[in-house]
Amino acid sequence: MHLPDGIVPVEMALAGYGASAALAALALARVKALPDPQAEIPRVAMLTTVFFAASLVAVPVPPVSVHLMLGGLMGVMLGWFSVPAILVGLFLQAVLFGHGGITTLGLNGMIFCLPALMAFGLWQLAGRRWPDLVALAAGSGAVLMALAIFAAIVLVGLPVVVDAGAERVALSIFLIAHLPLAMAEGVIVMTLLRVLRRVEPRLLPHG
Amino acid sequence: MFPRPRLAGITFAIAGLLAPSAAFSHAALIEAETAQAIRLHAYYDTGTPMADAQVIIYAPDRPAVPWGQGNTDSEGRFTFIPDTVEGRWSVQVRQAGHGAMAHIELHGETATVLAPTVAAGSWVQRAVMVALVAWGALGTALFVLRRKGRPDASA
């Protein structure tokens, strides 16, 4: 679910860069305020790599195929660190795999970072009390939120020459095909946190 | 004045000439000629064809105004015949917020596809790229920690 080059108008792409830059600045300011931000770097590096590679895992959901997003996992595990981590991962995906465009990097940043921060907020709010339920909701909710932002950007940026009706139908099929992914990502976040609680609690989120 | 039998013969002859022309006035005609066509194949990097995707074609002389539009078939294929305008033709195929742009340089009888827009690559190449990124990310992280005097990630 990456916007490629040439799909949205230039003005929207520039606005996306502006919004992502503002979000990154806010996130870095929050990271800087942490007691020992450098201690988090190995976790950030590891999860950036996981996020980067996840887009290669394609699951066929006829008539389309979907790939893992892991925005919820990034948000729960990394908190504000998830913003720079996701932006770096998206840049590498665009350059090395052609997943998403360079001009749309800012918009793709918003599609992935905002759901990650939502998942982080959810985890901080109730993660200690109901870890499994919140992990499930954070993973699934992040996918659903990303889908909503993606669809809104595509529809707002639809050029006049494009058949809007046909694009809406195609977009609906695309969104429905991602519903199983939303469930799957919820289960992934829940399972991973359970495993970490047993095996390596030091890697758990500190929310 | 013509004698009666001769007049009848002339009348039949005129009728005989007119009748075929009246019968062929709505006839279908075909003129065939060869032309240089451009054939596209649009698909996702998973190999799934972009079936029934929208195709927008831009001619070199008016790059902001669509020259033609259409839809791919069930296999993601689309064929069009550009007119004689030479230069860079651009074709966008899009569907559900995804898509790609192809550029074709047309000069006389020669057509050159300038840039394939899908950055594909074999699974081996992709695995190597993932490994290199992992190595770079984790290596950098450990290097930063080591400079701070932390021997490992768990410190």
XYZ file of C-alpha atoms in Angstrom, chain A:
207
model
C 0.000 0.000 0.000
C 2.544 2.540 -1.203
C 1.665 5.489 -3.425
C 3.886 5.415 -6.517
C 5.184 8.429 -8.441
C 2.752 10.194 -10.752
C -0.458 9.107 -9.018
C -1.187 12.329 -7.126
C -0.711 15.997 -8.127
C 2.608 17.669 -7.363
C 0.968 19.990 -4.819
C -0.222 17.025 -2.773
C 3.187 15.382 -2.930
C 4.817 18.581 -1.646
C 2.217 18.883 1.117
C 3.003 15.286 2.076
C 6.700 16.138 2.396
C 5.821 19.113 4.579
C 3.565 17.063 6.843
C 6.083 14.236 7.170
C 8.890 16.691 7.923
C 6.799 18.295 10.681
C 5.917 14.886 12.115
C 9.557 13.784 12.002
C 10.654 16.976 13.787
C 8.047 16.418 16.497
C 9.025 12.770 16.877
C 12.744 13.566 17.108
C 12.052 16.221 19.730
C 10.129 13.630 21.785
C 12.914 11.086 21.287
C 15.504 13.609 22.440
C 13.534 14.125 25.632
C 13.872 10.430 26.538
C 16.281 9.638 29.427
C 18.681 7.589 27.230
C 17.630 7.661 23.567
C 20.783 5.920 22.328
C 19.952 2.812 24.347
C 16.960 2.304 22.039
C 18.992 2.350 18.851
C 19.540 -1.435 18.496
C 15.787 -2.067 18.819
C 15.097 0.709 16.308
C 17.660 -0.674 13.864
C 16.298 -4.199 14.162
C 12.682 -3.182 13.665
C 13.564 -0.813 10.797
C 15.065 -3.805 9.014
C 11.984 -5.916 9.742
C 9.698 -3.147 8.468
C 11.848 -2.696 5.350
C 11.792 -6.403 4.506
C 8.106 -6.897 5.380
C 6.900 -5.276 2.167
C 8.427 -8.200 0.275
C 6.078 -10.665 1.968
C 3.149 -10.722 -0.433
C 0.047 -12.717 0.406
C -2.348 -13.477 -2.469
C -5.905 -12.377 -1.662
C -7.695 -12.807 -5.018
C -8.066 -10.765 -7.167
C -5.133 -8.828 -5.686
C -2.201 -9.559 -3.427
C -1.405 -7.726 -0.217
C 1.827 -7.288 1.664
C 2.621 -6.859 5.336
C 2.725 -3.278 6.646
C 3.645 -3.641 10.336
C 2.812 -0.027 11.213
C 1.078 -1.164 14.397
C 4.046 -3.263 15.454
C 6.411 -0.357 14.848
C 4.258 2.004 16.888
C 3.811 -0.345 19.844
C 7.459 -1.389 19.952
C 9.175 1.905 19.188
C 6.807 4.715 20.146
C 8.042 8.063 18.774
C 11.107 6.299 17.357
C 8.738 4.620 14.890
C 8.485 7.818 12.802
C 12.153 8.098 11.764
C 12.358 4.293 11.521
C 9.380 4.103 9.141
C 10.626 7.017 7.008
C 14.026 5.355 6.587
C 12.342 2.025 5.774
C 10.041 3.641 3.203
C 12.958 5.418 1.540
C 14.882 2.146 1.220
C 11.785 0.315 -0.077
C 11.286 3.003 -2.740
C 14.903 3.069 -3.842
C 15.692 -0.655 -3.712
C 12.361 -2.373 -4.460
C 10.366 0.311 -6.269
C 7.681 0.064 -3.585
C 6.298 3.600 -3.475
C 7.689 6.641 -5.200
C 10.321 9.170 -4.232
C 8.005 12.117 -4.885
C 5.311 10.470 -2.763
C 7.639 9.549 0.098
C 6.096 12.244 2.313
C 2.552 11.033 1.693
C 3.569 7.427 2.248
C 5.189 8.577 5.482
C 1.845 9.930 6.639
C 0.046 6.711 5.570
C 2.363 4.601 7.748
C 3.472 6.941 10.562
C 0.093 8.231 11.738
C -1.297 4.688 12.299
C 1.938 3.759 14.073
C 1.516 6.694 16.458
C -2.131 5.742 16.961
C -1.008 2.230 17.934
C 1.569 3.723 20.308
C -1.077 5.920 21.931
C -3.393 2.949 22.324
C -0.631 0.905 23.912
C 0.293 3.656 26.345
C -3.339 4.112 27.248
C -4.243 0.520 28.071
C -1.336 -1.759 27.138
C -0.454 -2.648 30.727
C -4.004 -3.550 31.691
C -5.047 -5.593 28.622
C -1.840 -6.348 26.702
C -3.279 -9.000 24.352
C -6.427 -7.102 23.506
C -4.602 -3.825 22.985
C -1.903 -5.470 20.869
C -4.613 -7.004 18.669
C -6.437 -3.695 18.374
C -3.235 -1.741 17.701
C -2.085 -4.093 14.926
C -5.476 -4.303 13.213
C -6.373 -0.668 13.801
C -3.125 0.555 12.274
C -3.867 -1.306 9.026
C -7.437 0.020 8.906
C -6.272 3.567 9.582
C -3.579 3.309 6.911
C -6.197 2.060 4.447
C -8.447 5.018 5.247
C -5.644 7.564 4.796
C -4.500 5.881 1.569
C -8.028 5.881 0.105
C -8.603 9.506 1.112
C -5.359 10.639 -0.542
C -6.115 8.699 -3.739
C -9.661 10.059 -4.017
C -8.703 13.652 -3.220
C -5.830 13.558 -5.694
C -7.758 11.886 -8.510
C -7.044 13.693 -11.804
C -9.999 14.829 -13.906
C -9.002 12.584 -16.791
C -9.335 9.423 -14.694
C -12.663 7.584 -14.637
C -13.592 8.249 -10.993
C -16.295 5.561 -10.899
C -13.943 2.828 -12.097
C -11.241 3.973 -9.687
C -13.695 3.888 -6.765
C -14.725 0.325 -7.635
C -11.089 -0.771 -7.913
C -10.281 0.968 -4.637
C -13.192 -0.764 -2.876
C -11.958 -4.182 -4.029
C -8.460 -3.251 -2.887
C -9.667 -2.181 0.568
C -11.811 -5.299 1.078
C -8.857 -7.483 0.109
C -6.862 -5.887 2.936
C -9.329 -6.768 5.694
C -7.775 -10.207 6.298
C -4.402 -8.461 6.528
C -5.768 -6.206 9.265
C -6.727 -9.260 11.316
C -3.417 -10.966 10.566
C -1.351 -7.976 11.686
C -3.313 -7.787 14.921
C -2.493 -11.427 15.596
C 1.163 -10.837 14.653
C 1.550 -7.982 17.156
C -0.232 -9.932 19.881
C 1.817 -13.096 19.292
C 5.124 -11.273 19.088
C 4.535 -9.427 22.349
C 3.540 -12.683 24.044
C 6.725 -14.377 22.835
C 8.880 -11.445 23.914
C 7.295 -11.455 27.374
C 8.467 -15.037 27.816
C 11.742 -15.056 25.917
C 13.261 -11.568 26.001
C 11.327 -9.082 28.166
C 14.042 -6.429 27.672
C 12.858 -6.010 24.070
C 9.306 -5.251 25.142
C 7.861 -1.760 24.650
C 8.201 0.475 27.656
C 4.809 2.128 27.454
